[in-house]
């Protein structure tokens, strides 16, 4: 293990650190745990005071109800397609643009970079009707592509990539490649891309999970139950007056599990790329 | 910059060489997908909203030009200013702590000798993965007004009176800030982690050999070198905080648009559009919000820049 | 090596996009029936737990050339989505349910709906309660927005053990007789408070609605004028009544639809609910422990209002107006209203149902076997015309906020005045 010089092995600092992280972890996990408890309980447990803490016995029953009510697996599949496509597209667009803004010279570069900031200014709630109109007129309602298209626009991705490229890709490397006569795309592909792979993991996770959790836009453009993404499908379980909370939270819980798995996969990528990335 | 000098030393012609032209074209080409998509799906709503701000429209009928009167209505509405106040407070209480604590956590998670890294990383990101439907229900139950709600029960153990979380001025803000903090902490942590990878380990080692404590490493190595990422998160968090909508809405449920304790600016304009069928004023509010966002971001970025500088000089 | 990855990734995107673009482009008019007729698909958007899925299946069996796709959403989402589609002029369904309180929001868009009178709705007008039918008409009675589905006639849900403890009679007939006027109601409330310490009503909103829902003109008069500043308007009376009852300790502070309220129902923490017929659905789901603890009596006429209910409309975008109308007509016919009642407790708006044996003989296990529907049927026939106005909900929300604040200790008069100010600001838009 690298030098612990100056830090006692199990001193106050260390213990404090683990304590702090554990508290934060519990704090972060608690609602998820409660959701699991509810997914295995009867609906009335939702109203119980004090709140239910121990898992119930309705695991199968609740989930069966979910399967009866909504096209769960179809929605999952749809969501997977949407999230995957958006993630790939965003990674591609962001890395290209990030590379360009960071390493290439062209007039108006800085102005254009700032212009990106302004693309996120209109609150999505207000842009809803005109965007819906565009999609409707293009005949793309109930089409998964419509659900994706809004999310291709991701300024955070460009900013992140640009930053990463600036910090991690040495100018000398690029210069050398230029002098060697490499095409710009070659530089991007062979030099930049491998170095920024860790950032791909981060941006990928962020984009994937963000799109997974999106509701409003999906709900507005996907109206045919067969085209639902999972959040829209789950929302149809929600009734103002007669909600079956056990069923609802069961659906929500099981919908989260695949996402968790994807995250863990990305995480592995993350770890291995950290090892690659930090030791220079 | 080194490369520019080299080029000049090589005595290129004035004007753009073919190499430079290629680079310029590539530059435009590579950033074009983003702007093309924006032109298709983002520009139209932006222009539409801009025009709409000067019209009176109920969503269905004809639009009627009313000049600046929408702005007048908005700016003289006490509820609008209350929503601005609420948004700022919620931002300070809910979003600001994320950035600080997220940084600390990312730093800890980056330490080479920390065990259970993967576990912590997963658990801290869990809130962001948890579906908003569930989050709303959970927080709704924990923070309900009644004495027996979980949070009221806990603070009761410390001798405090139960708080009306959903209908009181500060109760609502605290509950919602907690929700926002809870949900976005992991998100910012992950971004900081990504940034921290680019800091070479050697720097840390060298400082440790010199006897630097963890705090000193954090202060003199991590933060200054991470500054661009910090600026990034500050900017996006500021925009996100100013556009806060989902968390208060799902927490308050059907009183979300009827009470003013936790109404944010976007909630205010959403209410105008979808509850009062007044799209003109909603757009006007969005434009006013735009100015606030620009101002707030600029202020926050400047502050963050200066913060780094002071630290480095210390 | 990395380039290969990139290439594969790009190709996958293209494939995915292609798949996505091809999927579900066939959302209507697909396939033929056995006879070779063109199959017609109708999109039906609705909200709530209506049990219409079963009826739809049956209709499809009876009409082989029709396929109906149902989309169920939460109430607010449903109406917003419908609004968005109508506003953009594209993507609206063939059939859309409309809730009573949201109906007014769409009146301005009358031209985007099919006038059901054009489809022959006059023929069935007599089959439905007058007051319910007329709400869906426009001002001059020439345009019909939707056909009526269910209604929410109110009744007095009272807790048996609380009444007993307070020394009050417990059979529905006796209670109905006992509480025949608002004064009787108040007297009973005071008695209950004295003998049991429990409040009569669970929340300010409940108490306020008691009188509000029965007013013919509440917030607005027929010409759209705000009535709140008139000297003797019914709303202020309803408001003052709630405040008054609260000051006497007769009103609890359980937020509506909350977990505490459900628990209050379970535990019998308050004496009555002035609820609509559909309310028992909520009770059954959320307060199962209170089975057998409640009965239902009639309310005084002044409190016999309607709460909720829906209509089914046909947006003009539809290409199959006639088929849509035939289906809707079938769906809300008295026979099917009986079915909806049996399956989901949707209270019929067709008086013919009230005399049907299956209706009169039904009994509610939750209410100890009482035939609760007869109480509501009586209530339903007593309801008069109600005019709500386009901005009903906006105003309503403000008054509710004022009531809650007053209960928490604010000055009721000040709250009232401030609420009016806020309302006027809203309406100026």
PDB file of C-alpha atoms in Angstrom, chain B residues 72-182:
ATOM      1  CA  UNK B  72     -45.533  44.122 -15.606  1.00  0.00           C
ATOM      2  CA  UNK B  73     -47.923  41.560 -14.193  1.00  0.00           C
ATOM      3  CA  UNK B  74     -45.123  39.228 -13.175  1.00  0.00           C
ATOM      4  CA  UNK B  75     -42.835  41.798 -11.672  1.00  0.00           C
ATOM      5  CA  UNK B  76     -45.590  43.346  -9.608  1.00  0.00           C
ATOM      6  CA  UNK B  77     -46.878  40.040  -8.295  1.00  0.00           C
ATOM      7  CA  UNK B  78     -45.704  39.461  -4.729  1.00  0.00           C
ATOM      8  CA  UNK B  79     -45.994  35.736  -5.284  1.00  0.00           C
ATOM      9  CA  UNK B  80     -43.403  35.920  -8.027  1.00  0.00           C
ATOM     10  CA  UNK B  81     -40.908  37.582  -5.736  1.00  0.00           C
ATOM     11  CA  UNK B  82     -41.752  35.108  -3.016  1.00  0.00           C
ATOM     12  CA  UNK B  83     -40.957  32.331  -5.460  1.00  0.00           C
ATOM     13  CA  UNK B  84     -37.630  33.979  -6.264  1.00  0.00           C
ATOM     14  CA  UNK B  85     -36.883  34.186  -2.558  1.00  0.00           C
ATOM     15  CA  UNK B  86     -37.895  30.551  -2.077  1.00  0.00           C
ATOM     16  CA  UNK B  87     -35.763  29.424  -4.984  1.00  0.00           C
ATOM     17  CA  UNK B  88     -32.696  31.203  -3.665  1.00  0.00           C
ATOM     18  CA  UNK B  89     -33.151  29.854  -0.149  1.00  0.00           C
ATOM     19  CA  UNK B  90     -33.742  26.338  -1.407  1.00  0.00           C
ATOM     20  CA  UNK B  91     -30.662  26.668  -3.561  1.00  0.00           C
ATOM     21  CA  UNK B  92     -28.524  27.789  -0.646  1.00  0.00           C
ATOM     22  CA  UNK B  93     -29.883  25.163   1.696  1.00  0.00           C
ATOM     23  CA  UNK B  94     -30.160  22.246  -0.663  1.00  0.00           C
ATOM     24  CA  UNK B  95     -27.681  22.704  -3.440  1.00  0.00           C
ATOM     25  CA  UNK B  96     -24.754  24.508  -1.891  1.00  0.00           C
ATOM     26  CA  UNK B  97     -24.036  21.866   0.760  1.00  0.00           C
ATOM     27  CA  UNK B  98     -23.942  19.191  -1.964  1.00  0.00           C
ATOM     28  CA  UNK B  99     -20.980  20.835  -3.587  1.00  0.00           C
ATOM     29  CA  UNK B 100     -18.982  21.078  -0.400  1.00  0.00           C
ATOM     30  CA  UNK B 101     -19.800  17.687   1.018  1.00  0.00           C
ATOM     31  CA  UNK B 102     -19.629  16.083  -2.398  1.00  0.00           C
ATOM     32  CA  UNK B 103     -16.108  17.350  -2.744  1.00  0.00           C
ATOM     33  CA  UNK B 104     -15.092  15.974   0.608  1.00  0.00           C
ATOM     34  CA  UNK B 105     -16.626  12.616  -0.108  1.00  0.00           C
ATOM     35  CA  UNK B 106     -15.031  12.420  -3.540  1.00  0.00           C
ATOM     36  CA  UNK B 107     -11.687  13.227  -1.971  1.00  0.00           C
ATOM     37  CA  UNK B 108     -12.120  10.472   0.588  1.00  0.00           C
ATOM     38  CA  UNK B 109     -13.228   8.017  -2.046  1.00  0.00           C
ATOM     39  CA  UNK B 110     -10.154   8.832  -4.043  1.00  0.00           C
ATOM     40  CA  UNK B 111      -7.728   8.034  -1.259  1.00  0.00           C
ATOM     41  CA  UNK B 112      -5.634   5.082  -2.169  1.00  0.00           C
ATOM     42  CA  UNK B 113      -5.892   3.455   1.212  1.00  0.00           C
ATOM     43  CA  UNK B 114      -9.656   3.628   1.596  1.00  0.00           C
ATOM     44  CA  UNK B 115     -11.383   0.291   1.798  1.00  0.00           C
ATOM     45  CA  UNK B 116     -14.871  -0.541   0.549  1.00  0.00           C
ATOM     46  CA  UNK B 117     -14.560   2.103  -2.148  1.00  0.00           C
ATOM     47  CA  UNK B 118     -16.976   0.371  -4.461  1.00  0.00           C
ATOM     48  CA  UNK B 119     -19.585  -0.030  -1.748  1.00  0.00           C
ATOM     49  CA  UNK B 120     -19.520   3.616  -0.797  1.00  0.00           C
ATOM     50  CA  UNK B 121     -19.556   4.736  -4.371  1.00  0.00           C
ATOM     51  CA  UNK B 122     -22.613   2.675  -5.125  1.00  0.00           C
ATOM     52  CA  UNK B 123     -24.548   3.678  -2.031  1.00  0.00           C
ATOM     53  CA  UNK B 124     -23.848   7.345  -2.498  1.00  0.00           C
ATOM     54  CA  UNK B 125     -25.136   7.227  -6.039  1.00  0.00           C
ATOM     55  CA  UNK B 126     -28.236   5.220  -5.064  1.00  0.00           C
ATOM     56  CA  UNK B 127     -30.421   8.255  -4.386  1.00  0.00           C
ATOM     57  CA  UNK B 128     -29.968   9.467  -7.913  1.00  0.00           C
ATOM     58  CA  UNK B 129     -30.991   6.086  -9.257  1.00  0.00           C
ATOM     59  CA  UNK B 130     -34.067   5.779  -7.085  1.00  0.00           C
ATOM     60  CA  UNK B 131     -37.161   6.614  -9.048  1.00  0.00           C
ATOM     61  CA  UNK B 132     -38.713   9.982  -8.313  1.00  0.00           C
ATOM     62  CA  UNK B 133     -42.059   8.308  -7.670  1.00  0.00           C
ATOM     63  CA  UNK B 134     -40.593   6.385  -4.778  1.00  0.00           C
ATOM     64  CA  UNK B 135     -38.566   9.311  -3.504  1.00  0.00           C
ATOM     65  CA  UNK B 136     -41.692  11.440  -3.393  1.00  0.00           C
ATOM     66  CA  UNK B 137     -43.628   8.856  -1.453  1.00  0.00           C
ATOM     67  CA  UNK B 138     -40.843   8.205   0.993  1.00  0.00           C
ATOM     68  CA  UNK B 139     -40.166  11.831   1.822  1.00  0.00           C
ATOM     69  CA  UNK B 140     -43.863  12.555   1.908  1.00  0.00           C
ATOM     70  CA  UNK B 141     -44.350   9.978   4.594  1.00  0.00           C
ATOM     71  CA  UNK B 142     -41.240  10.774   6.594  1.00  0.00           C
ATOM     72  CA  UNK B 143     -41.873  14.497   6.577  1.00  0.00           C
ATOM     73  CA  UNK B 144     -45.614  14.593   6.953  1.00  0.00           C
ATOM     74  CA  UNK B 145     -47.163  17.131   9.266  1.00  0.00           C
ATOM     75  CA  UNK B 146     -48.382  14.756  11.875  1.00  0.00           C
ATOM     76  CA  UNK B 147     -46.656  14.181  15.214  1.00  0.00           C
ATOM     77  CA  UNK B 148     -46.070  10.567  14.394  1.00  0.00           C
ATOM     78  CA  UNK B 149     -44.172  11.166  11.171  1.00  0.00           C
ATOM     79  CA  UNK B 150     -40.706   9.729  11.327  1.00  0.00           C
ATOM     80  CA  UNK B 151     -38.834  12.998  11.332  1.00  0.00           C
ATOM     81  CA  UNK B 152     -41.160  14.564  13.848  1.00  0.00           C
ATOM     82  CA  UNK B 153     -40.733  11.500  15.990  1.00  0.00           C
ATOM     83  CA  UNK B 154     -36.955  11.794  15.853  1.00  0.00           C
ATOM     84  CA  UNK B 155     -36.814  15.477  16.637  1.00  0.00           C
ATOM     85  CA  UNK B 156     -39.338  14.805  19.394  1.00  0.00           C
ATOM     86  CA  UNK B 157     -36.743  12.608  21.039  1.00  0.00           C
ATOM     87  CA  UNK B 158     -34.556  15.686  21.258  1.00  0.00           C
ATOM     88  CA  UNK B 159     -37.344  17.645  22.825  1.00  0.00           C
ATOM     89  CA  UNK B 160     -38.569  19.600  19.814  1.00  0.00           C
ATOM     90  CA  UNK B 161     -42.202  20.174  18.928  1.00  0.00           C
ATOM     91  CA  UNK B 162     -43.489  18.528  15.788  1.00  0.00           C
ATOM     92  CA  UNK B 163     -43.085  20.652  12.705  1.00  0.00           C
ATOM     93  CA  UNK B 164     -45.663  21.099   9.959  1.00  0.00           C
ATOM     94  CA  UNK B 165     -43.267  20.085   7.232  1.00  0.00           C
ATOM     95  CA  UNK B 166     -45.630  20.584   4.386  1.00  0.00           C
ATOM     96  CA  UNK B 167     -47.321  23.786   5.352  1.00  0.00           C
ATOM     97  CA  UNK B 168     -44.865  25.892   7.283  1.00  0.00           C
ATOM     98  CA  UNK B 169     -42.438  28.428   5.965  1.00  0.00           C
ATOM     99  CA  UNK B 170     -39.192  26.857   7.142  1.00  0.00           C
ATOM    100  CA  UNK B 171     -40.466  23.333   7.604  1.00  0.00           C
ATOM    101  CA  UNK B 172     -41.216  23.012   3.927  1.00  0.00           C
ATOM    102  CA  UNK B 173     -37.894  24.501   2.958  1.00  0.00           C
ATOM    103  CA  UNK B 174     -35.935  22.243   5.243  1.00  0.00           C
ATOM    104  CA  UNK B 175     -37.779  19.149   4.079  1.00  0.00           C
ATOM    105  CA  UNK B 176     -37.335  19.983   0.423  1.00  0.00           C
ATOM    106  CA  UNK B 177     -33.718  21.011   0.824  1.00  0.00           C
ATOM    107  CA  UNK B 178     -33.052  17.708   2.484  1.00  0.00           C
ATOM    108  CA  UNK B 179     -34.681  15.954  -0.410  1.00  0.00           C
ATOM    109  CA  UNK B 180     -32.666  17.888  -2.969  1.00  0.00           C
ATOM    110  CA  UNK B 181     -29.434  17.391  -1.044  1.00  0.00           C
ATOM    111  CA  UNK B 182     -30.165  13.697  -0.657  1.00  0.00           C
TER     112      UNK B 182
END
